[in-house]
Amino acid sequence: MSAIRIERTHNRGLDAAKQEAESLAEDLTEKFGLKYGWQGETLAFKGSGAKGEIHCASDSIALTLELSFVLRPFKTRIEQEVHKYLDAFAAK
């Protein structure tokens, strides 16, 4: 599997980070058919082709995403989209 790890600091608080993680997970679910659920402050997701987690804190949000062989050719594109998503959140 090919991994993507991205972390951003923010000053929006834990609730905002969790809302953003939920929104990102919904987007990933729509695009890749993932299922997700919360385990404390971490949103874990899994599907055919990808699995990972988004850890939320009051001052940071961190995504780890592992892509299967099938999605590996799309790693750069997926990584760019996640960077844009988290950059927009951190800039708010």
XYZ file of N, CA and C in Angstrom:
276
model
N 0.834 -1.189 0.000
C 0.000 0.000 0.000
C 0.876 1.248 0.000
N 0.372 2.278 -0.614
C 1.046 3.569 -0.688
C 0.376 4.514 0.311
N 1.165 5.207 1.112
C 0.608 6.024 2.192
C 0.703 7.514 1.906
N -0.304 8.222 2.397
C -0.345 9.681 2.376
C -0.512 10.118 3.826
N 0.343 11.026 4.272
C 0.242 11.572 5.625
C 0.315 13.096 5.531
N -0.730 13.730 6.058
C -0.803 15.189 5.994
C -1.299 15.702 7.340
N -0.649 16.723 7.864
C -1.080 17.338 9.119
C -1.104 18.853 8.956
N -2.101 19.463 9.543
C -2.221 20.915 9.535
C -2.516 21.397 10.950
N -1.903 22.514 11.309
C -2.262 23.162 12.565
C -3.389 24.149 12.273
N -4.158 24.448 13.303
C -5.274 25.389 13.152
C -5.571 26.000 14.514
N -6.419 26.980 14.513
C -6.835 27.604 15.772
C -8.352 27.610 15.882
N -8.979 26.579 15.328
C -10.443 26.528 15.259
C -11.078 25.718 16.379
N -10.303 24.960 17.138
C -10.850 24.158 18.225
C -11.188 22.737 17.795
N -11.418 21.895 18.799
C -11.666 20.472 18.561
C -12.966 20.224 17.802
N -14.046 20.902 18.178
C -15.330 20.672 17.507
C -15.256 20.998 16.020
N -14.604 22.089 15.672
C -14.463 22.459 14.259
C -13.615 21.430 13.518
N -12.568 20.936 14.169
C -11.722 19.918 13.539
C -12.518 18.642 13.286
N -13.349 18.263 14.253
C -14.164 17.054 14.084
C -15.200 17.242 12.976
N -15.787 18.420 12.890
C -16.738 18.694 11.806
C -16.039 18.628 10.455
N -14.835 19.156 10.382
C -14.075 19.129 9.131
C -13.696 17.701 8.762
N -13.297 16.915 9.745
C -12.967 15.509 9.499
C -14.186 14.761 8.977
N -15.331 15.022 9.565
C -16.580 14.383 9.132
C -16.895 14.773 7.692
N -16.739 16.031 7.374
C -16.990 16.511 6.017
C -16.035 15.865 5.012
N -14.761 15.783 5.374
C -13.775 15.150 4.499
C -14.089 13.668 4.324
N -14.474 12.998 5.405
C -14.823 11.577 5.326
C -16.044 11.361 4.431
N -17.026 12.246 4.521
C -18.199 12.139 3.653
C -17.797 12.281 2.191
N -16.891 13.206 1.910
C -16.409 13.398 0.544
C -15.662 12.155 0.055
N -14.790 11.604 0.890
C -14.056 10.394 0.521
C -15.005 9.207 0.344
N -16.040 9.145 1.182
C -17.033 8.077 1.069
C -17.750 8.157 -0.270
N -18.116 9.363 -0.646
C -18.799 9.578 -1.918
C -17.923 9.171 -3.101
N -16.650 9.515 -3.046
C -15.747 9.246 -4.167
C -15.240 7.810 -4.204
N -15.020 7.210 -3.022
C -14.358 5.908 -2.980
C -15.156 4.817 -2.274
N -16.375 5.107 -1.862
C -17.210 4.093 -1.227
C -16.691 3.616 0.122
N -16.119 4.515 0.898
C -15.577 4.148 2.205
C -16.669 4.135 3.262
N -16.420 3.399 4.317
C -17.260 3.435 5.508
C -16.399 4.034 6.613
N -17.022 4.798 7.505
C -16.232 5.441 8.552
C -16.981 5.498 9.865
N -16.240 5.696 10.935
C -16.810 5.831 12.261
C -15.799 6.451 13.210
N -16.312 7.023 14.277
C -15.459 7.696 15.261
C -14.982 6.723 16.320
N -13.728 6.886 16.721
C -13.125 6.171 17.845
C -12.438 7.240 18.690
N -13.179 7.827 19.598
C -12.652 8.947 20.388
C -12.484 10.174 19.515
N -11.281 10.701 19.451
C -10.994 11.898 18.648
C -10.488 11.542 17.250
N -10.584 10.272 16.900
C -10.085 9.805 15.607
C -11.214 9.227 14.777
N -11.306 9.694 13.555
C -12.276 9.168 12.608
C -11.535 8.149 11.737
N -11.949 6.890 11.825
C -11.316 5.826 11.041
C -12.207 5.501 9.851
N -11.588 5.232 8.702
C -12.364 4.876 7.516
C -11.676 3.749 6.761
N -12.504 3.004 6.014
C -11.979 1.854 5.286
C -12.917 1.530 4.137
N -12.339 1.063 3.064
C -13.109 0.632 1.912
C -12.212 -0.161 0.986
N -12.785 -0.631 -0.095
C -11.947 -1.357 -1.039
C -11.052 -0.339 -1.731
N -9.783 -0.468 -1.533
C -8.849 0.439 -2.174
C -8.202 1.458 -1.266
N -8.797 1.729 -0.104
C -8.214 2.742 0.781
C -8.655 2.514 2.222
N -7.790 2.914 3.138
C -8.134 2.919 4.563
C -7.280 3.980 5.234
N -7.758 4.448 6.367
C -6.976 5.453 7.061
C -7.707 6.025 8.242
N -7.200 7.171 8.697
C -7.814 7.839 9.830
C -7.506 9.327 9.787
N -8.365 10.065 10.455
C -8.172 11.498 10.629
C -8.201 11.747 12.129
N -7.071 12.159 12.669
C -6.991 12.443 14.100
C -7.210 13.940 14.319
N -8.116 14.248 15.216
C -8.475 15.641 15.490
C -7.990 16.064 16.871
N -7.463 17.262 16.930
C -7.067 17.883 18.193
C -7.516 19.338 18.148
N -7.461 20.001 19.286
C -7.923 21.387 19.340
C -7.061 22.320 18.502
N -5.828 21.896 18.192
C -4.929 22.756 17.423
C -4.332 22.103 16.176
N -4.793 20.893 15.840
C -4.271 20.229 14.639
C -5.259 19.192 14.115
N -5.065 18.848 12.864
C -5.830 17.780 12.233
C -4.841 17.017 11.354
N -4.839 15.687 11.486
C -3.856 14.869 10.779
C -4.551 13.719 10.068
N -4.233 13.550 8.807
C -4.812 12.485 8.000
C -3.726 11.492 7.617
N -4.047 10.220 7.760
C -3.217 9.138 7.253
C -4.109 8.319 6.337
N -3.670 8.113 5.117
C -4.460 7.401 4.115
C -3.559 6.398 3.416
N -3.983 5.146 3.406
C -3.235 4.109 2.710
C -4.035 3.686 1.490
N -3.386 3.736 0.339
C -4.028 3.407 -0.927
C -3.576 2.036 -1.407
N -4.513 1.272 -1.910
C -4.178 -0.037 -2.460
C -3.493 0.124 -3.812
N -3.058 -0.971 -4.344
C -2.401 -0.985 -5.645
C -3.291 -0.357 -6.721
N -4.586 -0.587 -6.626
C -5.538 -0.079 -7.628
C -5.579 1.449 -7.638
N -5.521 2.075 -6.471
C -5.602 3.539 -6.386
C -4.242 4.226 -6.418
N -3.184 3.462 -6.356
C -1.836 4.044 -6.333
C -1.577 5.019 -7.482
N -2.046 4.745 -8.711
C -1.811 5.709 -9.795
C -2.459 7.080 -9.550
N -3.430 7.138 -8.655
C -4.139 8.383 -8.367
C -3.618 9.076 -7.107
N -2.520 8.575 -6.547
C -2.002 9.097 -5.280
C -1.757 10.598 -5.338
N -1.083 11.069 -6.362
C -0.753 12.494 -6.454
C -2.015 13.342 -6.487
N -2.972 12.938 -7.275
C -4.231 13.694 -7.384
C -4.990 13.698 -6.057
N -5.070 12.532 -5.420
C -5.759 12.433 -4.135
C -5.048 13.295 -3.095
N -3.724 13.212 -3.073
C -2.937 13.995 -2.118
C -3.132 15.492 -2.333
N -3.172 15.932 -3.581
C -3.405 17.346 -3.880
C -4.769 17.797 -3.374
N -5.789 16.968 -3.573
C -7.137 17.314 -3.125
C -7.203 17.422 -1.604
N -6.567 16.486 -0.909
C -6.571 16.528 0.551
C -5.805 17.754 1.049
N -4.674 18.064 0.430
C -3.925 19.279 0.795
C -4.814 20.515 0.648
N -5.508 20.633 -0.481
C -6.396 21.779 -0.704
C -7.470 21.846 0.374
N -8.063 20.712 0.680
C -9.138 20.635 1.660
C -8.648 21.097 3.032
N -7.524 20.539 3.479
C -7.011 20.882 4.805
C -6.416 22.286 4.852
N -5.831 22.737 3.756
C -5.329 24.116 3.700
C -6.475 25.111 3.860
N -7.585 24.838 3.187
C -8.751 25.720 3.282
C -9.286 25.749 4.714
N -9.327 24.596 5.362
C -9.790 24.540 6.751
C -8.857 25.330 7.669
N -7.559 25.115 7.541
C -6.585 25.777 8.415
C -6.574 27.291 8.211
N -6.926 27.744 7.015
C -6.906 29.178 6.706
C -8.134 29.916 7.227
N -9.182 29.204 7.606
C -10.423 29.856 8.057
C -10.221 30.567 9.374
